[in-house]
Each structure stands twice: as structure tokens, then as C-alpha cells.
Short mmCIF file of C-alpha atoms in Angstrom, two decimals:
data_model
loop_
_atom_site.label_atom_id
_atom_site.label_comp_id
_atom_site.label_asym_id
_atom_site.label_seq_id
_atom_site.Cartn_x
_atom_site.Cartn_y
_atom_site.Cartn_z
CA MET A 165 37.18 -50.29 113.09
CA ALA A 166 39.90 -52.23 111.36
CA PHE A 167 41.01 -55.43 112.93
CA ASN A 168 42.97 -58.49 112.06
CA TYR A 169 42.96 -62.14 112.79
CA PRO A 170 45.58 -63.25 115.32
CA ASN A 171 47.66 -64.51 112.39
CA GLY A 172 47.71 -60.98 111.03
CA ARG A 173 45.32 -61.68 108.19
CA HIS A 174 43.09 -58.77 107.51
CA PHE A 175 39.40 -59.12 108.41
CA ASP A 176 37.27 -57.16 105.98
CA GLU A 177 34.15 -56.27 107.91
CA ALA A 178 32.42 -54.83 104.86
CA ASN A 179 32.72 -58.06 102.92
CA PHE A 180 32.33 -60.65 105.64
CA ASN A 181 29.80 -62.74 103.75
CA LYS A 182 31.84 -63.10 100.60
CA PRO A 183 34.49 -65.72 100.16
CA ILE A 184 37.92 -64.20 100.64
CA LYS A 185 39.26 -64.13 97.11
CA LYS A 186 40.28 -60.54 96.86
CA SER A 187 43.84 -59.42 96.68
CA ALA A 188 45.38 -57.87 99.76
CA SER A 189 45.52 -54.51 98.02
CA GLN A 190 41.78 -54.54 97.37
CA SER A 191 41.07 -55.41 100.98
CA ASN A 192 43.25 -52.62 102.25
CA ARG A 193 41.57 -50.24 99.87
CA GLY A 194 38.24 -51.36 101.29
CA MET A 195 39.23 -50.25 104.76
CA SER A 196 41.06 -47.03 104.04
CA LEU A 197 38.06 -44.76 103.43
CA GLU A 198 36.47 -46.15 106.57
CA SER A 199 39.71 -45.62 108.45
CA ASP A 200 39.96 -42.03 107.16
CA LEU A 201 36.38 -41.30 108.19
CA ASN A 202 36.86 -42.79 111.64
CA SER A 203 39.92 -40.59 112.12
CA ALA A 204 38.00 -37.55 110.90
CA ASN A 205 35.13 -38.33 113.28
CA GLN A 206 37.55 -38.66 116.17
CA TYR A 207 39.11 -35.33 115.23
CA TYR A 208 35.72 -33.62 114.95
CA LEU A 209 34.68 -35.04 118.30
CA THR A 210 37.87 -33.89 120.02
CA THR A 211 37.62 -30.41 118.54
CA ASN A 212 33.90 -30.13 119.34
CA ARG A 213 32.99 -29.67 115.70
CA ALA A 214 30.56 -32.58 115.33
CA VAL A 215 29.45 -35.78 117.04
CA ILE A 216 29.40 -38.41 114.30
CA HIS A 217 30.10 -42.09 114.93
CA LYS A 218 30.25 -45.23 112.87
CA LYS A 219 27.66 -47.70 114.06
CA PRO A 220 28.91 -51.07 115.25
CA THR A 221 28.37 -54.03 112.93
CA PRO A 222 25.16 -55.78 113.98
CA ILE A 223 25.87 -59.25 115.28
CA GLN A 224 23.56 -62.01 116.40
CA ILE A 225 25.03 -63.58 119.49
CA VAL A 226 24.23 -67.24 120.06
CA LYS A 227 26.68 -68.49 122.68
CA VAL A 228 28.64 -66.68 125.36
CA ASN A 229 31.05 -68.20 127.86
CA TYR A 230 31.75 -66.52 131.17
CA PRO A 231 35.19 -67.74 132.21
CA ALA A 232 35.99 -67.09 135.86
CA ARG A 233 37.78 -63.78 136.41
CA SER A 234 37.94 -62.82 132.76
CA ALA A 235 35.83 -61.14 130.16
CA ALA A 236 32.77 -62.79 128.68
CA LYS A 237 33.77 -64.63 125.52
CA ILE A 238 31.40 -64.94 122.58
CA THR A 239 31.93 -68.35 121.00
CA GLU A 240 29.15 -68.42 118.44
CA ALA A 241 27.74 -65.43 116.61
CA TYR A 242 26.70 -64.40 113.12
CA PHE A 243 26.70 -61.21 111.15
CA ARG A 244 23.28 -59.68 110.73
CA GLN A 245 22.02 -57.42 107.97
CA ALA A 246 22.17 -53.76 109.00
CA SER A 247 18.96 -51.77 108.72
CA THR A 248 20.60 -48.37 108.46
CA THR A 249 23.68 -46.72 107.03
CA ASP A 250 27.01 -46.87 108.85
CA TYR A 251 27.39 -43.27 110.00
CA ASN A 252 25.19 -40.78 111.76
CA GLY A 253 25.34 -37.98 114.26
CA VAL A 254 24.77 -34.31 114.91
CA TYR A 255 26.52 -31.28 113.48
CA HIS A 256 25.43 -27.76 114.45
CA GLY A 257 21.95 -29.00 115.25
CA HIS A 258 21.69 -30.87 111.94
CA TYR A 259 21.07 -34.59 111.87
CA ILE A 260 23.74 -36.05 109.57
CA ASP A 261 23.51 -39.50 108.01
CA PHE A 262 25.66 -41.16 105.38
CA ASP A 263 27.26 -44.25 104.07
CA ALA A 264 30.70 -44.45 102.50
CA LYS A 265 31.69 -46.47 99.46
CA GLU A 266 34.77 -47.05 97.40
CA THR A 267 35.08 -47.98 93.76
CA SER A 268 38.08 -48.74 91.61
CA ASN A 269 36.01 -47.67 88.59
CA LYS A 270 37.31 -44.47 86.99
CA THR A 271 34.29 -43.32 85.01
CA SER A 272 31.29 -44.05 87.21
CA PHE A 273 30.07 -45.25 90.57
CA PRO A 274 28.33 -48.64 90.12
CA LEU A 275 25.05 -48.83 92.02
CA LYS A 276 25.74 -52.43 92.97
CA ASN A 277 27.90 -50.96 95.74
CA VAL A 278 24.73 -49.78 97.44
CA HIS A 279 22.17 -51.95 99.22
CA GLU A 280 18.42 -51.47 99.04
CA HIS A 281 18.16 -51.05 102.85
CA GLN A 282 20.64 -48.18 102.71
CA ILE A 283 18.50 -46.38 100.11
CA THR A 284 15.36 -47.01 102.17
CA HIS A 285 17.01 -45.64 105.28
CA LEU A 286 18.43 -42.56 103.55
CA LYS A 287 14.98 -41.79 102.09
CA GLN A 288 13.46 -42.09 105.57
CA VAL A 289 16.07 -39.64 106.85
CA VAL A 290 15.29 -37.15 104.09
CA ALA A 291 11.57 -37.45 104.90
CA GLN A 292 12.41 -36.42 108.49
CA ASP A 293 14.40 -33.41 107.26
CA GLY A 294 17.71 -34.99 108.15
CA PHE A 295 20.76 -34.37 105.98
CA ALA A 296 21.56 -37.51 104.03
CA PHE A 297 24.71 -38.06 102.00
CA MET A 298 26.84 -40.63 100.28
CA ILE A 299 30.62 -40.39 100.45
CA ILE A 300 32.24 -41.94 97.40
CA ARG A 301 35.92 -42.57 96.89
CA PHE A 302 37.32 -43.30 93.45
CA THR A 303 40.32 -45.26 94.64
CA THR A 304 42.17 -45.33 91.31
CA LEU A 305 41.73 -41.59 90.87
CA GLN A 306 42.36 -40.98 94.58
CA GLU A 307 39.42 -38.60 94.69
CA THR A 308 36.68 -38.53 97.34
CA TYR A 309 33.33 -36.78 96.95
CA VAL A 310 30.31 -36.09 99.11
CA ILE A 311 26.99 -36.09 97.27
CA TRP A 312 23.48 -35.50 98.54
CA ALA A 313 21.64 -38.79 98.87
CA THR A 314 18.97 -37.34 96.55
CA LEU A 315 21.42 -37.53 93.63
CA LEU A 316 21.89 -41.21 94.46
CA PHE A 317 18.10 -41.71 94.60
CA ASN A 318 17.69 -40.24 91.10
CA PHE A 319 19.98 -42.85 89.60
CA TRP A 320 18.89 -45.68 91.89
CA ASP A 321 15.20 -45.24 91.09
CA ALA A 322 15.87 -45.14 87.34
CA GLN A 323 18.35 -48.00 87.15
CA ASN A 324 15.92 -50.47 85.58
CA GLU A 325 15.23 -48.09 82.72
CA GLN A 326 18.59 -46.39 82.51
CA ARG A 327 22.18 -47.01 83.49
CA LYS A 328 23.14 -48.86 86.66
CA SER A 329 25.77 -46.39 87.76
CA ILE A 330 26.27 -42.70 88.48
CA PRO A 331 28.60 -41.10 85.93
CA TYR A 332 31.77 -39.63 87.39
CA GLU A 333 30.93 -36.28 85.74
CA GLN A 334 27.61 -36.11 87.58
CA ILE A 335 29.35 -36.71 90.89
CA VAL A 336 31.94 -34.03 90.12
CA LYS A 337 29.23 -31.61 88.97
CA HIS A 338 26.75 -32.05 91.83
CA GLY A 339 29.00 -33.27 94.60
CA VAL A 340 31.79 -31.57 96.50
CA ARG A 341 35.26 -33.00 96.59
CA VAL A 342 36.75 -33.80 99.98
CA PRO A 343 40.07 -31.98 100.16
CA MET A 344 43.17 -33.98 101.01
CA GLY A 345 44.03 -33.10 104.59
CA ILE A 346 46.66 -34.03 107.11
CA ASN A 347 44.71 -33.90 110.35
CA PRO A 348 42.18 -35.14 109.54
CA GLN A 349 43.13 -36.82 106.27
CA ALA A 350 39.58 -36.68 104.94
CA PRO A 351 37.99 -33.46 106.25
CA TYR A 352 34.61 -34.40 104.81
CA LEU A 353 32.68 -31.85 106.89
CA ASP A 354 34.22 -29.11 104.74
CA ALA A 355 32.50 -30.68 101.74
CA ILE A 356 29.26 -31.05 103.70
CA ASP A 357 29.47 -27.37 104.68
CA THR A 358 29.67 -26.43 101.01
CA LEU A 359 26.66 -28.60 100.16
CA ILE A 360 24.60 -27.17 103.05
CA ASN A 361 25.54 -23.60 102.12
CA GLN A 362 24.25 -24.22 98.59
CA LEU A 363 20.76 -24.94 99.96
CA MET B 13 17.37 -56.87 120.51
CA ALA B 14 16.40 -59.62 122.90
CA PHE B 15 17.87 -63.02 122.30
CA ASN B 16 18.33 -66.27 124.10
CA TYR B 17 20.82 -69.02 124.32
CA PRO B 18 19.87 -72.16 122.41
CA ASN B 19 18.83 -73.69 125.75
CA GLY B 20 16.33 -70.89 126.16
CA ARG B 21 18.30 -69.10 128.83
CA HIS B 22 17.98 -65.42 128.54
CA PHE B 23 21.05 -63.46 127.43
CA ASP B 24 21.11 -60.08 129.09
CA GLU B 25 23.02 -57.85 126.70
CA ALA B 26 23.06 -54.93 129.13
CA ASN B 27 24.79 -56.94 131.85
CA PHE B 28 27.04 -59.21 129.84
CA ASN B 29 30.12 -58.55 131.93
CA LYS B 30 28.53 -59.37 135.25
CA PRO B 31 28.22 -62.90 136.57
CA ILE B 32 24.70 -64.17 136.04
CA LYS B 33 23.30 -64.09 139.53
CA LYS B 34 20.16 -62.13 138.98
CA SER B 35 16.72 -63.62 139.19
CA ALA B 36 14.86 -64.27 135.98
CA SER B 37 12.37 -61.55 136.82
CA GLN B 38 15.14 -58.96 137.08
CA SER B 39 16.59 -60.02 133.76
CA ASN B 40 13.25 -59.83 132.06
CA ARG B 41 12.68 -56.47 133.58
CA GLY B 42 16.04 -55.39 132.17
CA MET B 43 14.90 -56.18 128.66
CA SER B 44 11.35 -54.96 128.70
CA LEU B 45 11.98 -51.22 128.44
CA GLU B 46 14.40 -51.93 125.61
CA SER B 47 11.84 -54.16 123.98
CA ASP B 48 9.14 -51.47 124.34
CA LEU B 49 11.42 -48.84 122.83
CA ASN B 50 12.38 -51.07 119.92
CA SER B 51 8.69 -51.66 119.20
CA ALA B 52 7.99 -47.94 119.43
CA ASN B 53 10.87 -47.18 117.06
CA GLN B 54 9.57 -49.74 114.59
CA TYR B 55 6.11 -48.18 114.82
CA TYR B 56 7.47 -44.66 114.34
CA LEU B 57 9.51 -45.82 111.37
CA THR B 58 6.55 -47.53 109.72
CA THR B 59 4.28 -44.54 110.26
CA ASN B 60 6.95 -42.07 109.07
CA ARG B 61 6.97 -40.25 112.36
CA ALA B 62 10.65 -40.60 113.20
CA VAL B 63 13.78 -42.55 112.26
CA ILE B 64 15.28 -43.70 115.55
CA HIS B 65 17.25 -46.93 115.92
CA LYS B 66 19.01 -48.73 118.71
CA LYS B 67 22.70 -49.07 117.93
CA PRO B 68 24.12 -52.56 117.76
CA THR B 69 26.26 -53.71 120.68
CA PRO B 70 29.91 -53.07 119.80
CA ILE B 71 31.80 -56.32 119.48
CA GLN B 72 35.46 -57.03 118.89
CA ILE B 73 35.71 -59.89 116.45
CA VAL B 74 38.78 -62.08 116.75
CA LYS B 75 38.05 -65.26 114.78
CA VAL B 76 35.66 -65.96 111.92
CA ASN B 77 35.12 -69.24 110.15
CA TYR B 78 33.83 -69.35 106.60
CA PRO B 79 32.16 -72.74 106.24
CA ALA B 80 31.49 -73.73 102.64
CA ARG B 81 28.02 -72.71 101.45
CA SER B 82 26.92 -71.24 104.74
CA ALA B 83 27.10 -68.00 106.65
CA ALA B 84 30.33 -66.78 108.18
CA LYS B 85 30.50 -67.94 111.79
CA ILE B 86 32.18 -65.85 114.45
CA THR B 87 33.89 -68.21 116.88
CA GLU B 88 35.74 -65.77 119.09
CA ALA B 89 34.64 -62.28 119.96
CA TYR B 90 34.38 -59.97 122.94
CA PHE B 91 32.08 -57.20 124.04
CA ARG B 92 33.57 -53.76 123.72
CA GLN B 93 32.72 -50.66 125.70
CA ALA B 94 30.31 -48.44 123.81
CA SER B 95 31.34 -44.83 123.27
CA THR B 96 27.84 -43.45 122.82
CA THR B 97 24.32 -43.98 124.07
CA ASP B 98 22.13 -46.74 122.69
CA TYR B 99 19.56 -44.74 120.71
CA ASN B 100 19.73 -41.94 118.19
CA GLY B 101 18.03 -40.70 115.09
CA VAL B 102 16.07 -37.90 113.50
CA TYR B 103 12.63 -36.54 114.29
CA HIS B 104 11.21 -33.57 112.37
CA GLY B 105 14.70 -32.36 111.57
CA HIS B 106 15.81 -32.68 115.20
CA TYR B 107 18.71 -34.89 116.13
CA ILE B 108 17.47 -37.10 118.98
CA ASP B 109 19.78 -39.02 121.32
CA PHE B 110 19.02 -40.95 124.47
CA ASP B 111 19.74 -43.87 126.66
CA ALA B 112 17.16 -45.90 128.56
CA LYS B 113 17.48 -47.22 132.09
CA GLU B 114 15.36 -49.15 134.51
CA THR B 115 15.38 -49.12 138.28
CA SER B 116 13.43 -51.11 140.84
CA ASN B 117 13.97 -48.24 143.27
CA LYS B 118 10.74 -46.42 144.13
CA THR B 119 12.03 -43.12 145.47
CA SER B 120 14.96 -42.21 143.25
CA PHE B 121 17.00 -43.09 140.17
CA PRO B 122 20.47 -44.21 141.30
CA LEU B 123 23.23 -42.65 139.20
CA LYS B 124 25.21 -45.89 139.25
CA ASN B 125 22.89 -46.96 136.42
CA VAL B 126 24.64 -44.45 134.18
CA HIS B 127 28.15 -44.72 132.78
CA GLU B 128 30.61 -41.87 132.45
CA HIS B 129 30.90 -42.34 128.67
CA GLN B 130 27.14 -41.90 128.32
CA ILE B 131 27.28 -38.58 130.17
CA THR B 132 30.23 -37.46 128.04
CA HIS B 133 28.40 -38.36 124.85
CA LEU B 134 25.14 -36.69 125.89
CA LYS B 135 27.05 -33.52 126.77
CA GLN B 136 28.72 -33.57 123.36
CA VAL B 137 25.28 -33.90 121.75
CA VAL B 138 23.95 -30.92 123.72
CA ALA B 139 26.99 -28.88 122.66
CA GLN B 140 26.04 -29.60 119.01
CA ASP B 141 22.45 -28.48 119.63
CA GLY B 142 21.12 -32.01 119.49
CA PHE B 143 18.22 -33.05 121.73
CA ALA B 144 19.53 -35.33 124.47
CA PHE B 145 17.34 -37.28 126.87
CA MET B 146 17.29 -40.09 129.36
CA ILE B 147 14.34 -42.46 129.51
CA ILE B 148 13.86 -43.86 133.01
CA ARG B 149 11.49 -46.62 133.98
CA PHE B 150 10.59 -47.21 137.63
CA THR B 151 9.77 -50.88 137.25
CA THR B 152 8.12 -51.32 140.65
CA LEU B 153 5.92 -48.28 140.11
CA GLN B 154 5.42 -49.20 136.45
CA GLU B 155 6.04 -45.60 135.45
CA THR B 156 8.30 -44.40 132.63
CA TYR B 157 9.59 -40.84 132.23
CA VAL B 158 11.59 -38.88 129.70
CA ILE B 159 13.89 -36.23 131.15
CA TRP B 160 16.22 -33.81 129.44
CA ALA B 161 19.81 -34.98 129.77
CA THR B 162 20.59 -31.62 131.38
CA LEU B 163 18.62 -32.67 134.48
CA LEU B 164 20.77 -35.77 134.64
CA PHE B 165 23.95 -33.65 134.26
CA ASN B 166 22.94 -31.48 137.24
CA PHE B 167 22.81 -34.47 139.55
CA TRP B 168 25.73 -36.30 137.94
CA ASP B 169 28.10 -33.36 138.26
CA ALA B 170 27.16 -32.80 141.91
CA GLN B 171 27.19 -36.42 143.05
CA ASN B 172 30.48 -36.17 144.93
CA GLU B 173 29.15 -33.30 147.05
CA GLN B 174 25.50 -34.28 147.14
CA ARG B 175 23.32 -37.34 146.70
CA LYS B 176 24.15 -40.07 144.19
CA SER B 177 20.66 -40.35 142.77
CA ILE B 178 17.93 -38.24 141.20
CA PRO B 179 14.89 -38.02 143.48
CA TYR B 180 11.70 -39.44 142.03
CA GLU B 181 9.94 -36.12 142.69
CA GLN B 182 12.47 -34.24 140.56
CA ILE B 183 11.91 -36.64 137.68
CA VAL B 184 8.14 -36.27 138.00
CA LYS B 185 8.43 -32.49 138.25
CA HIS B 186 10.85 -31.85 135.37
CA GLY B 187 10.26 -34.90 133.22
CA VAL B 188 7.26 -36.01 131.23
CA ARG B 189 5.61 -39.36 131.84
CA VAL B 190 5.37 -41.73 128.90
CA PRO B 191 1.70 -42.70 128.60
CA MET B 192 0.80 -46.37 128.57
CA GLY B 193 -0.06 -47.22 124.99
CA ILE B 194 -1.16 -50.22 123.03
CA ASN B 195 0.52 -49.65 119.71
CA PRO B 196 3.17 -48.66 120.54
CA GLN B 197 3.25 -49.66 124.21
CA ALA B 198 5.66 -46.89 125.11
CA PRO B 199 4.86 -43.88 122.89
CA TYR B 200 7.83 -41.94 124.19
CA LEU B 201 7.78 -39.38 121.37
CA ASP B 202 4.61 -37.93 122.91
CA ALA B 203 6.63 -37.15 126.03
CA ILE B 204 9.48 -35.77 123.91
CA ASP B 205 6.98 -33.54 122.08
CA THR B 206 5.87 -32.11 125.39
CA LEU B 207 9.46 -31.43 126.46
CA ILE B 208 10.30 -29.79 123.13
CA ASN B 209 7.16 -27.66 123.23
CA GLN B 210 8.19 -26.36 126.65
CA LEU B 211 11.39 -24.90 125.19
#
């Protein structure tokens, strides 16, 4: 869900706890994969293909005002750390779970884009026989891939001994590219279908 | 997630848009099923039995302050209407989805406790072969049941011609009672197991 301050300044939900020092282009890039996925999810929902939603950002509410005859207004609240990934749902009886990340890197996906709690959650999903993925967009290359979370785990678990990123070639080799679509723009379920059919 | 105002007053997340006129006992009752389910989910997660989380409350953020050297503070935000149920996750490869409701009624579950968007979502889940339930607690009777969402649909879809509630006897007959537990207090997956095994 993209939103803006009343003055039109872009609010970057994914980077709320960092000082705003990024260029406008980087911020927009940060929202566009999310925006594409939200559109795709809406399309899949409308066409009865899947029921996948982005989870709301967890927020700790401290103060709420109840003005007469208008909506409750939250006047003090803080962002909380999520304990899961951002997206989950059901597709043809399969439990689907993923997070989505963008990198401007052209040769690898840096693991610093991923948080420990996301890995923990994706491993828990795999242990329950859910289908766990990571969707990665190389913004400079304008290429988007879906990989099994297990590929991510391999690199994550070895990052202290080996490299701290997943090489682009590995993602191309083991992942499936999301085709460029029109409606939806990022038909990522086509890539997930390919991965599932390879099982 | 139960939380309180700094003055200790209870904030009832489920009823944020209603004026606060309820007695304290009703508010506490409103949170206790949620609290029991959150504890159960934590227990199931820790014991690797299931990965089921409550979704955060969707909030529209309007203004955020970034004080130097401290956490971002949201100073204006509003509750948004959810588009799904509150709980979902994966259990033995099954996609699980449910909402949880309490009633002080002793003879039936009034359908006014359920929102149209929750019915729509649960029907979408069923269409994708997910497992959709409603967990109902009769607070006066101190009894909690899990029913298939399809039982709820039957009464929901007929409420303009017939009664606007599900009779207690129907819930007892077609649902499965959640046993009273210690750890967790509401081991609702035992009831879900029974329902799944009846398929």
C-alpha cells in the first residue's frame, strides 16, 4: 500500500526506521515491486486464481482520539518489527508464502536485504510443507525472479563462511523469471507454477 | 495483540470505531479469545505444530515524525477496513484461515458479529481449496467451538429469509468443541484435526 504525506512526500513503509536520505528515484523503486505485486494479487483475487494478500504493517498503537461524529484518530503509534514475511495466501490448495525484495545490484542479491525473522519464518513454513519463495527484482536490469526459499537458505546459512550474497547466475539458473505482463504487470504466479511443476 | 492506553485504559482493537460505552467486563471478554488464540499460535509455532499468525490491524498512516536518535513516531493515522479474516497460516501443508468471535448470547451466535468482507474472503479461500473456519466462543457458557466456514455460509446466505443467527444446537452438532487446556489454554488445532478427519 503506497501512500504519501499530505505534502505529497513519499512515505516509504519498507524503510520507515531509516533516516530519509535516499533519492526520490530510489524510494519510488522501493515501492514499485510492492505495487506490482499488490496489483497482481488484486487481479488474481478478481479472477479467482489465488487468494494472496500483503499483510498490514504491524503498528503499536499508544493513543487514540475519538472525535465526536468522526473516525477514531490514532495520535501516537510506533512501527513494530514484523514476525513473518509480507505475503501469504492460498493457491489451488497450496499455502503460499513469500517476501519481495529489490536490489540495484547487477551481479548478485545482497543478503543484507533479508532479515533474520524472515528466514526463520520461511523455514517454519517449509517445515509445515508450505510453499515458500522469495521474489527478487534487479531494478537496474529490470528483471524479476521467483526463487524457492530453500535457495535463499543455502546462501544465508553459509554467509559467515562464504559470500554474503546470492550470485545473479544462481538466481537465473534455479529461479524462474517473472514475465513482463500488462494485466497484471508482474504475473508472478506463472513463475510459481513453473517452480511447482518442477517438483 | 492486547494493549492499553498509557493511563491503563483498555484499548479494544476490535471495536475501535464504536464509542466506548461498554463495561470493562465486556471489553475484557472481547480480548480474551484473541489472547487465548495468540497464545495457542505461539505454542504451536514453538512446538513446530503449525505456523498460524494473527494479521496486524490495517492502519492508514498519514503523518510520521522522525525524531533524532529515536524511533519513528506516527502522529496521525486511521484504522482501515480489513479485507480478510484475522488469522491464517499453514498446518501440515494445509492452508488454514479463520476468524474468531465471541458472543454473550447463550442460545445462538448472532450473524451481526460477522462482516460481509469476512464472508467474502472465507468463500474465496474455500474456492481455492483452503480450510476455512470460524471460531466461536459463548462467553456466558464458557464454551468455544470451531465450525467449518461453510456452516456459517449456510446461515449467512439465508439470513434475509430465515433467522439472523446460528442456533447453538447447530454449532454443537456440526462444530467441534475446543477443549479447555493449560498450555495452550485453547488448543483449537485439536478441534480442527477432528473436523479435517471427518472429511
